[in-house]
Amino acid sequence: MEVALKQRRRGTSYWAAAWRRFKKNKMAVAGLIYIIIIIIISIFTPWIAPYPYDEPHYAHTFEKPSARFWWGTDDLGRDMFSRNLYAMRNALLIGFGSQIVVLIIGVIIGSIAGFRGGRIDTILMRITDIMYAFPTFLFNVILVTVMGRGLFTILVAVGLTGWAGMARLVRGMVMYLKNAEFVEAARALGAKEGYIIRKYILPNMLGPIIVSLAFGIPNGIWIESGLALIGMGVRPPMPSWGNMIGAGVAYIMAFPHMVIFPVLTFALTLLAFTYVGDGLRDALNPRSEV
Amino acid sequence: MPELLVVKNLKKYFPVRKKLLKAVDNVSFSIEQGETLGLVGESGSGKSTLGRCVLRLIEPDSGEIIFDGVDLRKLKGEELRQRRRFMQIIFQDPLASLNPMMTIGQNIEDPLVIHNIGTKEERRRAVEELLEIVGLGRDLIDAFPHEFSGGQQQRVGIARALALNPKFIVADEPVSSLDVSIQAQIVSLLYELKIRFKISYLFISHDLAVVRYLSDKVAVMYLGAIVEYAPKEELYENPLHPYTRALLASVPKMPKDGERQKRFLALKGEVPSPIDLPPGCRFQSRCEYVMDVCRKQEPAFREVSPGHFVACHLV
Amino acid sequence: MAELLRVNNLKTYFDRYDGVVKAVDGISYKLDYGETLAIVGESGSGKTVSVLSLLRLIKRNGRVVDGEAIFEGKDLLKLSKEEIRQIRGKDISIVFQDPMTSLNPIMRVGMQIMEPILWHRVMSDKEARDRAVELLRLVGIPEYKTRVWDYPFQFSGGMRQRVMIAIALACNPKLVIADEPTTALDVTVRAQILNLLSDMKEEFKTSVILITHDITLAMNFADTIMVMYAGKIAEYSPVERFIRNPLHPYSQGLISSTLDIKAKEGSLRPIPGNPPSLVSPPSGCRFHPRCVYAQDICREQEPEYKEVEDGHYVACHLVKGGKFNA
Amino acid sequence: MGLVRYILRRLFTIFVSIVVVIIITYILMWLAPGEFFNIAQFQASGGRVATLTPEQLQVLIKGFEEKYGLNVPLWKQILNYLKDAFRFKFGPSFSNPNEPIEVQIARRFPVTFTLAILSMALAVIVGIPLGVIAALKRNTWVDYITMFFSMAGSIIPAYTIGVIMVLIFSVWLRVLPTSGWETPKQMIMPVICVALGPMAVIARFMRSSLLDVLNQDYIRTAYAKGGTDRAVIMRHALRNSLIPIVTIIGPQLAFLFTGTVWIENLFRVPGLGQLFVNAASMRDYPLLVTSTFILSLSVMLMNLLVDVIYAFLDPRIKYE
């Protein structure tokens, strides 16, 4: 023990240790690399995409993949590869964007409920329970109907319906942390509430929140595609995986390429995020090593 | 010696499903400067709640806590915060009591940061000194709590409590989660600190031997109330309350002179639920000398010989 | 007395992310019919593993790598899975430390007592029922006739430990292993359970292995004491002899570390340092980094575990001819 | 006794929750841009607007508002709706003015119900054994493969899996029909697609629940008593690990109901899902509100049922 400690004298911080554990999970690392690549691609999509997403080539409708159209063309002769890139970009925007909304609402509601307790907690948690038990997809449809089908409004709608899990998580952690012994110790030392929250509560909540966000991103992407499938997603000709798959299904017997590529990139992206989420969950829990 | 802490008629009730859990029920005691009070009790006796009430980490319902001449219950916000420099706490679970996101050094330094004491370098030097006082190497300053063994973690907890030079420390079962050899180390460290810095402890434990070693006076708690309170030697040599007697008799003793004990004097039953106690003496359900009066009337907590208080109809 | 169990050179290792943990590293001892052996040690000393290994009840990442355990002429470590199963709960049974978690929360206690009886086909279903009630009476549960069909959560900690003892006794075992049976209980309840164990030992004439961290308890309760440190036996001795003359510096340290209720202020002499890593244990004697008498030989050479007096074994370089020479 | 009171209290909570949900839905729709009376919808439902004079149009709109009860203040609309809704009277929809919604639902409900029940049954029957096998064979290739598919199944939407299945079984292998809901053969793919998500979740949860139980002290006790693997797993591990599974089946039902929407759409199954998709795309508000009502009611009732079953399975709950 003595020896072991001396070797690690510089100390392994929580984050350094977490990264060490994360690196051991090969699938998570692969997922992370994939995600970094698609984020970079998404930033530069307008320059990378060979064609605009809405440029039709009426002479080349339903074309199979070729040197000119790498992933073929659709019913209007639009380049499937370009459309896929834009769909990916939209999906990432909605995935990350919706989680920002989730984070804001969830943290606010969860921490108010957790810190205040009592009746406010009861009321907030009742609302959260309804949100949690309710098939939120319906709310999404109604919200999108109300707010319109823009990229931003969809992102907000997904966030507005998806915060219940985050609120529960934050509340649970606040309830636990505010009575945890080390927080009690800080209080006994005479620390002010603001200091306790900043130095004791927030840092210890970060891990689980990050994990929850990591799982929330694919969920957001998923919901957008679901909306798009029933014609409530982003407005055509703007592509999304949902409306591309929806359109492709109509021609699935004759031109399966129209659906194969979006389905595969879509599924791959969701899996990548989930593996990263899994990796983070194990990595950010120090007990998982034992 | 002047009295450092006087607790009078302290009460803390918790509502549990429309019933009352009397965790601390009208408790009074006092501790002189440099003196240690041992607080003995089994689970559910309310000893930990009492310890936290004294520091106002749990807000008591009523009573007085006079620390250094000031009633803590009358203090608000900043005043109380400043007072906290002089009274500290050490916890049972050393790992849980340290902030896992801070290094050992930062954990120990934190009280100084909170009270804005010294420059960065001065604080660093203070932390190194504290590490040495509690018997840890300076080179461990940048390690994290989870890399330590339980005994080392508890030393860090003690160093943090010492950082502000407190006069009084509540030690809430500080050794009960540790191994025997480590227990002994921590107990002797606490003893050494008591002598060296003239610290008063409220030493909470279920272990009668540890309490005897560190305390000057001992209070025995049962279901929220102190049933017996006396100077140490008096309590161990001449226990009066049937519960205290049973506690002392149920612990195996070191058979140094070859006489071994295969059977132990055992109290019947177990600690009943502290919710909705019946009228009369709270020990009635387990007392072998129970009388009618015990079931009707709560015994008064009275002084039977100088400094020796007991709450029992039989005494 | 006749020999019930003899363990030779038992080694149990665990695989962990940071290496192989040598939890039990070559221990040998014996146990007679009717004898009470107390195994004393701190956490990580291997005291529990050394016994669970006999019944092959260790965690999945653990394995017995060497040794033999002769129980009534059979080597437990070489028995087939089915053969060892027939011994578990019938010839050798266990009382675990934490009665709160060691009983199945959603099964009635009567059923849990009946299971070993039925599994070993000792008697019929009907007889097993009566036996369960009878056992509950024996271990001192009030209103045992109705309580037998209650669930564990309806019992207090001490009562649950009584139920655990009833389960252990269900098939009249030859050996009961009690793994820290009182540690999780309140002070006053500990005494009750210890008395019950004493009574049951008389009543059922079983041998007992008591695993404990409490050397005071061991010295009072057992016939033979075995002190373990870092996966090895430091000292093994009949209790009377041990009380008079504890030889190993660790045994002595444990005794002087233990606060007795009569201890004088300032008399505590704790063992310095922390328990060693079992992945890379210290060279030579595993106790040398914490031993105040450590000499060069202790750092270099592992001490031999040898008999120094009749039935008194010690592993220490400094013990010669039944005396400790520092 | 406690149970009856518990159920009554929960029913009251459900009632309040639904009222809240309906009020929010109404307010949202009221906030929505555009008139309720939508010309395109009116035409789609067979009306002829072009031939009308403005006065005639006014009369028509008035009649429309009267028919759908839109000529009263919002709070009254909500009240009226709720009064009827709890008696399962929902009035006509925009898209189908001649048929009350309850009739439309009654016709389609059995289809969706069958789909949901078959899927849930499949999910439970396959998911639980999969989880058990993965747990018992933990850290072997059996476990890894099961858990890979389980992860994929729980994260990739049913619709996407449906498309892949159509590609494989209809386009390439040509063994299953792409759409319809008459013959058992037509039901295979929809049921599997809807079941996959919950099945994956159940398998994963079952695995971790069983692993958790297998690590409990009382399992060690059971082995120490001389139990065979079979006895210990069947009598102790499985029973205890199944109890928490019941709790996830409730949320999974909500998930599954939503899942049917797309699957019915993909496979042209004439269930509630299609009705809902139409309602959404045509802005058929009465139908939309009613979908919300029916869905939230059924999900909440299912959750209640699940909790009651839970209380029966776990003796610790009953006595509290």
PDB file of C-alpha atoms in Angstrom, chain D residues 214-310:
ATOM      1  CA  LEU D 214     -26.560 -13.587  -8.057  1.00  0.00           C
ATOM      2  CA  ASN D 215     -24.145 -11.341  -6.169  1.00  0.00           C
ATOM      3  CA  GLN D 216     -26.422 -11.122  -3.153  1.00  0.00           C
ATOM      4  CA  ASP D 217     -25.484 -12.769   0.097  1.00  0.00           C
ATOM      5  CA  TYR D 218     -28.596 -14.918   0.182  1.00  0.00           C
ATOM      6  CA  ILE D 219     -27.537 -16.678  -3.006  1.00  0.00           C
ATOM      7  CA  ARG D 220     -24.316 -17.634  -1.277  1.00  0.00           C
ATOM      8  CA  THR D 221     -26.428 -18.815   1.654  1.00  0.00           C
ATOM      9  CA  ALA D 222     -28.488 -20.982  -0.689  1.00  0.00           C
ATOM     10  CA  TYR D 223     -25.368 -22.604  -2.124  1.00  0.00           C
ATOM     11  CA  ALA D 224     -24.009 -23.039   1.388  1.00  0.00           C
ATOM     12  CA  LYS D 225     -27.196 -24.923   2.269  1.00  0.00           C
ATOM     13  CA  GLY D 226     -26.387 -27.422  -0.440  1.00  0.00           C
ATOM     14  CA  GLY D 227     -28.531 -26.180  -3.284  1.00  0.00           C
ATOM     15  CA  THR D 228     -27.828 -27.370  -6.803  1.00  0.00           C
ATOM     16  CA  ASP D 229     -27.286 -24.680  -9.440  1.00  0.00           C
ATOM     17  CA  ARG D 230     -30.747 -25.435 -10.676  1.00  0.00           C
ATOM     18  CA  ALA D 231     -32.415 -25.131  -7.290  1.00  0.00           C
ATOM     19  CA  VAL D 232     -30.583 -21.965  -6.360  1.00  0.00           C
ATOM     20  CA  ILE D 233     -31.270 -20.269  -9.672  1.00  0.00           C
ATOM     21  CA  MET D 234     -34.885 -21.344  -9.970  1.00  0.00           C
ATOM     22  CA  ARG D 235     -35.942 -20.900  -6.375  1.00  0.00           C
ATOM     23  CA  HIS D 236     -33.882 -17.919  -5.298  1.00  0.00           C
ATOM     24  CA  ALA D 237     -32.201 -16.035  -8.131  1.00  0.00           C
ATOM     25  CA  LEU D 238     -34.909 -16.041 -10.788  1.00  0.00           C
ATOM     26  CA  ARG D 239     -37.852 -15.246  -8.569  1.00  0.00           C
ATOM     27  CA  ASN D 240     -36.063 -12.347  -6.957  1.00  0.00           C
ATOM     28  CA  SER D 241     -34.667 -10.930 -10.170  1.00  0.00           C
ATOM     29  CA  LEU D 242     -38.023 -11.064 -11.967  1.00  0.00           C
ATOM     30  CA  ILE D 243     -39.669  -8.662  -9.537  1.00  0.00           C
ATOM     31  CA  PRO D 244     -37.878  -5.530 -10.745  1.00  0.00           C
ATOM     32  CA  ILE D 245     -38.578  -6.589 -14.344  1.00  0.00           C
ATOM     33  CA  VAL D 246     -42.241  -5.937 -13.719  1.00  0.00           C
ATOM     34  CA  THR D 247     -41.451  -2.291 -13.058  1.00  0.00           C
ATOM     35  CA  ILE D 248     -39.913  -1.696 -16.462  1.00  0.00           C
ATOM     36  CA  ILE D 249     -42.753  -3.350 -18.324  1.00  0.00           C
ATOM     37  CA  GLY D 250     -44.962  -0.335 -17.538  1.00  0.00           C
ATOM     38  CA  PRO D 251     -42.748   2.287 -19.203  1.00  0.00           C
ATOM     39  CA  GLN D 252     -42.058  -0.182 -22.001  1.00  0.00           C
ATOM     40  CA  LEU D 253     -45.774  -0.346 -22.750  1.00  0.00           C
ATOM     41  CA  ALA D 254     -45.854   3.396 -23.316  1.00  0.00           C
ATOM     42  CA  PHE D 255     -42.849   3.033 -25.535  1.00  0.00           C
ATOM     43  CA  LEU D 256     -44.459   0.138 -27.361  1.00  0.00           C
ATOM     44  CA  PHE D 257     -47.695   2.002 -28.013  1.00  0.00           C
ATOM     45  CA  THR D 258     -45.706   4.804 -29.585  1.00  0.00           C
ATOM     46  CA  GLY D 259     -43.709   2.290 -31.570  1.00  0.00           C
ATOM     47  CA  THR D 260     -46.836   0.887 -33.184  1.00  0.00           C
ATOM     48  CA  VAL D 261     -47.500   4.256 -34.838  1.00  0.00           C
ATOM     49  CA  TRP D 262     -44.627   3.920 -37.276  1.00  0.00           C
ATOM     50  CA  ILE D 263     -44.821   0.202 -37.681  1.00  0.00           C
ATOM     51  CA  GLU D 264     -48.500   0.403 -38.621  1.00  0.00           C
ATOM     52  CA  ASN D 265     -47.513   3.109 -41.050  1.00  0.00           C
ATOM     53  CA  LEU D 266     -44.680   1.058 -42.529  1.00  0.00           C
ATOM     54  CA  PHE D 267     -46.593  -2.171 -42.885  1.00  0.00           C
ATOM     55  CA  ARG D 268     -49.954  -0.567 -43.682  1.00  0.00           C
ATOM     56  CA  VAL D 269     -51.615  -2.029 -40.634  1.00  0.00           C
ATOM     57  CA  PRO D 270     -55.081  -0.475 -40.188  1.00  0.00           C
ATOM     58  CA  GLY D 271     -54.664   0.378 -36.507  1.00  0.00           C
ATOM     59  CA  LEU D 272     -54.779   3.464 -34.313  1.00  0.00           C
ATOM     60  CA  GLY D 273     -51.343   4.443 -35.468  1.00  0.00           C
ATOM     61  CA  GLN D 274     -52.504   5.313 -38.954  1.00  0.00           C
ATOM     62  CA  LEU D 275     -55.388   7.243 -37.543  1.00  0.00           C
ATOM     63  CA  PHE D 276     -52.925   9.165 -35.441  1.00  0.00           C
ATOM     64  CA  VAL D 277     -50.532   9.854 -38.318  1.00  0.00           C
ATOM     65  CA  ASN D 278     -53.427  11.195 -40.342  1.00  0.00           C
ATOM     66  CA  ALA D 279     -54.595  13.306 -37.438  1.00  0.00           C
ATOM     67  CA  ALA D 280     -51.145  14.809 -37.067  1.00  0.00           C
ATOM     68  CA  SER D 281     -50.529  15.522 -40.714  1.00  0.00           C
ATOM     69  CA  MET D 282     -54.060  16.853 -41.331  1.00  0.00           C
ATOM     70  CA  ARG D 283     -54.163  18.869 -38.122  1.00  0.00           C
ATOM     71  CA  ASP D 284     -57.260  17.046 -37.088  1.00  0.00           C
ATOM     72  CA  TYR D 285     -57.433  18.488 -33.581  1.00  0.00           C
ATOM     73  CA  PRO D 286     -60.311  16.517 -32.086  1.00  0.00           C
ATOM     74  CA  LEU D 287     -58.638  13.318 -33.155  1.00  0.00           C
ATOM     75  CA  LEU D 288     -55.283  14.497 -31.859  1.00  0.00           C
ATOM     76  CA  VAL D 289     -56.669  15.378 -28.439  1.00  0.00           C
ATOM     77  CA  THR D 290     -58.492  12.092 -28.286  1.00  0.00           C
ATOM     78  CA  SER D 291     -55.356  10.166 -29.200  1.00  0.00           C
ATOM     79  CA  THR D 292     -53.629  11.929 -26.336  1.00  0.00           C
ATOM     80  CA  PHE D 293     -56.498  11.049 -24.036  1.00  0.00           C
ATOM     81  CA  ILE D 294     -56.654   7.391 -24.982  1.00  0.00           C
ATOM     82  CA  LEU D 295     -52.913   6.890 -24.965  1.00  0.00           C
ATOM     83  CA  SER D 296     -52.249   8.573 -21.651  1.00  0.00           C
ATOM     84  CA  LEU D 297     -55.170   6.798 -20.033  1.00  0.00           C
ATOM     85  CA  SER D 298     -54.093   3.377 -21.213  1.00  0.00           C
ATOM     86  CA  VAL D 299     -50.462   3.924 -20.320  1.00  0.00           C
ATOM     87  CA  MET D 300     -51.299   5.194 -16.850  1.00  0.00           C
ATOM     88  CA  LEU D 301     -53.724   2.360 -16.202  1.00  0.00           C
ATOM     89  CA  MET D 302     -51.121  -0.137 -17.358  1.00  0.00           C
ATOM     90  CA  ASN D 303     -48.601   1.422 -14.994  1.00  0.00           C
ATOM     91  CA  LEU D 304     -51.061   1.108 -12.153  1.00  0.00           C
ATOM     92  CA  LEU D 305     -51.700  -2.520 -13.007  1.00  0.00           C
ATOM     93  CA  VAL D 306     -47.973  -3.154 -13.066  1.00  0.00           C
ATOM     94  CA  ASP D 307     -47.524  -1.563  -9.646  1.00  0.00           C
ATOM     95  CA  VAL D 308     -50.324  -3.652  -8.194  1.00  0.00           C
ATOM     96  CA  ILE D 309     -48.761  -6.812  -9.598  1.00  0.00           C
ATOM     97  CA  TYR D 310     -45.477  -5.695  -8.112  1.00  0.00           C
TER      98      TYR D 310
END
